[in-house]
Tab-separated table of C-alpha atoms in Angstrom:
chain	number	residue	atom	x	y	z
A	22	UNK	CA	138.529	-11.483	-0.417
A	23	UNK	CA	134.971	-10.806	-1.856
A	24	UNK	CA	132.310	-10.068	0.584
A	25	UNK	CA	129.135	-10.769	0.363
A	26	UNK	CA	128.327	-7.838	1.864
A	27	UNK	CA	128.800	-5.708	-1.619
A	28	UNK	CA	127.039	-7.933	-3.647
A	29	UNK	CA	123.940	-7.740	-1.662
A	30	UNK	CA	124.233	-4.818	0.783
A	31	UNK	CA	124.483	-4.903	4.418
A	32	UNK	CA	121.022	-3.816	5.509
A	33	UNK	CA	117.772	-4.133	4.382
A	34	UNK	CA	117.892	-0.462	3.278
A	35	UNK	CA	120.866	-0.863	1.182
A	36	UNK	CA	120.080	-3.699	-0.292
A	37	UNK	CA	116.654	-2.423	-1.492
A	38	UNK	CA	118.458	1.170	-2.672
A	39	UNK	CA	121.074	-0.988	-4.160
A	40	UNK	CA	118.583	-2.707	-6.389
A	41	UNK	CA	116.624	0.467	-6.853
A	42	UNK	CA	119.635	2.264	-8.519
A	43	UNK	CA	120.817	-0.825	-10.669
A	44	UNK	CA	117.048	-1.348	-12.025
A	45	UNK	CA	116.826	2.700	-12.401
A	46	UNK	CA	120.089	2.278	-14.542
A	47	UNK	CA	119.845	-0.755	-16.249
A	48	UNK	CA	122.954	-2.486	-15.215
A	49	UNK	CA	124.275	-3.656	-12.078
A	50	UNK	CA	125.954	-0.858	-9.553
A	51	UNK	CA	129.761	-1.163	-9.924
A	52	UNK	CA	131.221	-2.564	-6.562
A	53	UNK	CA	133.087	0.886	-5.914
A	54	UNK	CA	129.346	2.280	-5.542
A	55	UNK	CA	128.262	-0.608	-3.613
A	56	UNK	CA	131.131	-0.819	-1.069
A	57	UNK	CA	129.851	3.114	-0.301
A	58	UNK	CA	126.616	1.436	1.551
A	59	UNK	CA	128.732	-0.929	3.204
A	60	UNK	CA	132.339	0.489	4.874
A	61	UNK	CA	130.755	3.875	5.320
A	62	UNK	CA	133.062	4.820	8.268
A	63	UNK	CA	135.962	4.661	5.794
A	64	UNK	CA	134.530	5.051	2.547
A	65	UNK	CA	133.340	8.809	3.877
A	66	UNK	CA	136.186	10.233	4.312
A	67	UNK	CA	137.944	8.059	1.352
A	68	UNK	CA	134.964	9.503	-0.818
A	69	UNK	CA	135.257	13.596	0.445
A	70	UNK	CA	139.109	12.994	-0.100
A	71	UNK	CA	138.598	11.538	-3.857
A	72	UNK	CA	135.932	14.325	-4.778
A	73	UNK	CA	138.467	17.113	-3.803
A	74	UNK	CA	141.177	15.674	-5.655
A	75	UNK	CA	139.009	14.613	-8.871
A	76	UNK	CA	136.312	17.550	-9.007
A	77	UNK	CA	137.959	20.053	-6.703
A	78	UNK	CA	139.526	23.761	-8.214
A	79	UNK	CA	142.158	22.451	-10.136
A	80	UNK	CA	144.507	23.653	-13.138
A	81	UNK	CA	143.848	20.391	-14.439
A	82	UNK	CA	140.469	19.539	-16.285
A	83	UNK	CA	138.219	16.577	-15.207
A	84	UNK	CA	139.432	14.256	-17.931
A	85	UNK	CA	142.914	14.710	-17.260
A	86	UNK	CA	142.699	14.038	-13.834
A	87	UNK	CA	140.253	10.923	-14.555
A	88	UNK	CA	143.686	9.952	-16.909
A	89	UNK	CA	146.107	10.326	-13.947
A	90	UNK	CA	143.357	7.766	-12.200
A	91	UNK	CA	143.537	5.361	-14.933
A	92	UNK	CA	147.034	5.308	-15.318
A	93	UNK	CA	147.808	5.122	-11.365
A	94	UNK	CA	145.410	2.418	-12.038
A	95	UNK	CA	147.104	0.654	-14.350
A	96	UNK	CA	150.759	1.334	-12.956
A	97	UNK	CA	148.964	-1.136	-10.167
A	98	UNK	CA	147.848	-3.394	-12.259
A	99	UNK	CA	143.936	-2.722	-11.011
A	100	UNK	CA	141.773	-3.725	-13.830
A	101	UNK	CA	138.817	-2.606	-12.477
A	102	UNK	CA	139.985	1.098	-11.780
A	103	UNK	CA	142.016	1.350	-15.413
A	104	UNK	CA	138.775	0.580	-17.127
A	105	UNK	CA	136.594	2.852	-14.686
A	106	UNK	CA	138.813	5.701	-15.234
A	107	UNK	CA	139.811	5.202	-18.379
A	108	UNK	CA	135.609	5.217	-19.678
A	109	UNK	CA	135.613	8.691	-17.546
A	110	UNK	CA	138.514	10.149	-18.982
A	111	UNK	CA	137.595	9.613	-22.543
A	112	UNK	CA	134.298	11.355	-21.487
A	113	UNK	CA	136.544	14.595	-20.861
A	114	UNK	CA	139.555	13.931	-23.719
A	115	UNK	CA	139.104	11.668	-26.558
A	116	UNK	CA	138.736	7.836	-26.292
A	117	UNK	CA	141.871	7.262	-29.045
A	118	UNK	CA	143.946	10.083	-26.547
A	119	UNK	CA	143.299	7.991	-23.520
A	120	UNK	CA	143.890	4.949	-25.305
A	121	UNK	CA	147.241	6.124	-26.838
A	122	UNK	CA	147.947	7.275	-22.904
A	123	UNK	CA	147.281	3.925	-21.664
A	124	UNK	CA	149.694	2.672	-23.708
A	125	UNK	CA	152.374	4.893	-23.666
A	126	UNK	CA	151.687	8.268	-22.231
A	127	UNK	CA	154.998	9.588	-23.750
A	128	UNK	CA	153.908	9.336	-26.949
A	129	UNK	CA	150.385	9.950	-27.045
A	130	UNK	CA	148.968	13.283	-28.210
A	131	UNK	CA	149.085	15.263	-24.836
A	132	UNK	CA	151.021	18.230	-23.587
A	133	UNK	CA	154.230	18.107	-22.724
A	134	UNK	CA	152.997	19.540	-18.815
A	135	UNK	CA	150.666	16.556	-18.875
A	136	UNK	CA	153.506	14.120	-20.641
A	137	UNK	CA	155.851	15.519	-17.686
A	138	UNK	CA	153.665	14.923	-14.711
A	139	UNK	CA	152.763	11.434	-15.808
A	140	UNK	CA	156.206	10.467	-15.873
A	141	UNK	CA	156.407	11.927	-11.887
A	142	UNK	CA	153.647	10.081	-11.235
A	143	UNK	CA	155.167	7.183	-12.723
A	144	UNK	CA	157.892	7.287	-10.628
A	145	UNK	CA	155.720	8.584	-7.438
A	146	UNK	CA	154.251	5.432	-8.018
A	147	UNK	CA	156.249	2.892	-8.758
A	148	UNK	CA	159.207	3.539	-7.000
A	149	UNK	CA	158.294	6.098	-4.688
A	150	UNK	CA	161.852	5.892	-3.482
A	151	UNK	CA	163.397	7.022	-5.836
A	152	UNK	CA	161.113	10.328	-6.527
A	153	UNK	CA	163.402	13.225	-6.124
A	154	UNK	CA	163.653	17.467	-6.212
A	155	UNK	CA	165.217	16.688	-9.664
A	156	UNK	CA	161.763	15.120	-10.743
A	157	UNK	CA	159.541	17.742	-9.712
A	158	UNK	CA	161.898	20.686	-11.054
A	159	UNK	CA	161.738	18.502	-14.382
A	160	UNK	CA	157.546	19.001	-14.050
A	161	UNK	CA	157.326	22.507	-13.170
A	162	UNK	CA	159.947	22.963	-16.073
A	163	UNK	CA	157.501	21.551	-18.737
A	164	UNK	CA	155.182	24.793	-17.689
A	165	UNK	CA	153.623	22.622	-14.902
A	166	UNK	CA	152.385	25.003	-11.692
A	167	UNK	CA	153.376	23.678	-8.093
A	168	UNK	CA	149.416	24.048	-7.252
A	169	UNK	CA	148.769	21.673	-10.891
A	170	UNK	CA	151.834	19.440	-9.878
A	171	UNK	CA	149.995	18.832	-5.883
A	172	UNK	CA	146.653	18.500	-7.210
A	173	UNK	CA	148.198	15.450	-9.561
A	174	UNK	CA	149.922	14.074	-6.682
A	175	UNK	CA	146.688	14.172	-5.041
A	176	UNK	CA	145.484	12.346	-7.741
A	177	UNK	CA	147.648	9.737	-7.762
A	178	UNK	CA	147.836	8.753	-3.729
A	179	UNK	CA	144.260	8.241	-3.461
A	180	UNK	CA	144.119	6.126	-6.601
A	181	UNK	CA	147.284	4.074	-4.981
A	182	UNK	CA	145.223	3.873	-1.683
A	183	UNK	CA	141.992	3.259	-4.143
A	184	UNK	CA	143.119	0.035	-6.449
A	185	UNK	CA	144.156	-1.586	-3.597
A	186	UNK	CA	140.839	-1.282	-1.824
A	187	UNK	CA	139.599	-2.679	-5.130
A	188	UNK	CA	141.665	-5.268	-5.895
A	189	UNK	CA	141.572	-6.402	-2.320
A	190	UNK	CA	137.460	-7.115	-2.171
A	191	UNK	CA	137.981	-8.242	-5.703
A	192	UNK	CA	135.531	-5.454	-7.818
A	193	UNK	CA	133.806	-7.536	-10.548
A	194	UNK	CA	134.923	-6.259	-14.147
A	195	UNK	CA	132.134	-4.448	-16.064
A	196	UNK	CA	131.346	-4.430	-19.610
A	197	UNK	CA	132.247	-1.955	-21.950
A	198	UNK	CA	129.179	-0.633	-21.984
A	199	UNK	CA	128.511	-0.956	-17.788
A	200	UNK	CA	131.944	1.548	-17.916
A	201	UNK	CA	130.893	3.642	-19.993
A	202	UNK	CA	127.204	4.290	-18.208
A	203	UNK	CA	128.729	4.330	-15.039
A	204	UNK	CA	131.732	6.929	-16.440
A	205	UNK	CA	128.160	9.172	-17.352
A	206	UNK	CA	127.194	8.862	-13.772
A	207	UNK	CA	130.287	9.437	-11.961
A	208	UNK	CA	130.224	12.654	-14.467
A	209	UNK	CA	126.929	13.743	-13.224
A	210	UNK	CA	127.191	12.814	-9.504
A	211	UNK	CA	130.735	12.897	-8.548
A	212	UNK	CA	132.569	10.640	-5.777
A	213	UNK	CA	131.114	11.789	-2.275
């Protein structure tokens, strides 16, 4: 259900800054900016959460956790995150390594730690049933840490609580180009 609400803003205030940063950057603010001025109780902690788990101390770089996004993303089926994520990630990696990721991790040119946690998170989400010890042995086999192996986790259960939220106020698609600025800016600003 799309509200209103995150086209326009809620109040006066966020409807002007709303404007303000979309004529600053010359495109329109991505709904998952825009829903930030308007479910603020649960977008705060939803946005401190995401920050830790996508800028926090990690083993894993920036663009390889923006690549667990967009393949959490895509495991969902949430267009609007997979192409969000996927613009950030090839900020960090390569464009042609996230691309080959995107469509099929397990033989795109990644390391066999990253190849290995992918598949977890495969599992983790897609059948989260049927995640076992077995799995995560498998992981911390292909040279993955436990700390490297939580922080993907991380990763991928606010992404699984994230696409939802998405897909569920229906985020308009951006362009190619809208991604790709707004991959610059989640770069320079992060997600809280």
């Amino acid at each position: 259900m799309r509200l209103a609400e995150i086209d326009r803003g809620e109040s006066l205030k966020s409807r002007l800054l709303i404007r303000f940063i979309s004529m600053v950057s010359g495109m329109r603010l991505p709904d998952a900016a825009r829903v930030a001025f308007y479910h603020r109780d649960f977008l705060g902690p939803l946005g401190a959460w995401t920050q830790a788990a996508m800028r926090g101390p990690s083993e894993w770089s920036v663009g390889e956790r923006e690549l667990m996004a967009a393949m959490v993303a895509r495991w969902n089926s949430c267009a609007f995150c997979t192409g969000a994520h996927r613009a950030t990630a090839a900020k960090g990696l390569t464009k042609a390594t996230v691309d080959a990721a995107l469509a099929d991790y397990r033989t795109a040119p990644l390391s066999a730690g990253l190849v290995a946690t992918l598949g977890f998170l495969e599992t983790l989400t897609r059948t989260p049933d049927a995640v076992t010890a077995a799995d995560a042995r498998a992981v911390l086999a292909a040279g993955v840490s436990q700390a490297a192996l939580a922080d993907a986790v991380a990763v991928a259960t606010v992404f699984g609580v994230i696409t939802r939220y998405a897909d569920a106020l229906q985020f308009a698609i951006p362009t190619e180009a809208e991604y790709d600025k707004a991959a610059a800016m989640l770069l320079k600003r992060g997600y809280a």
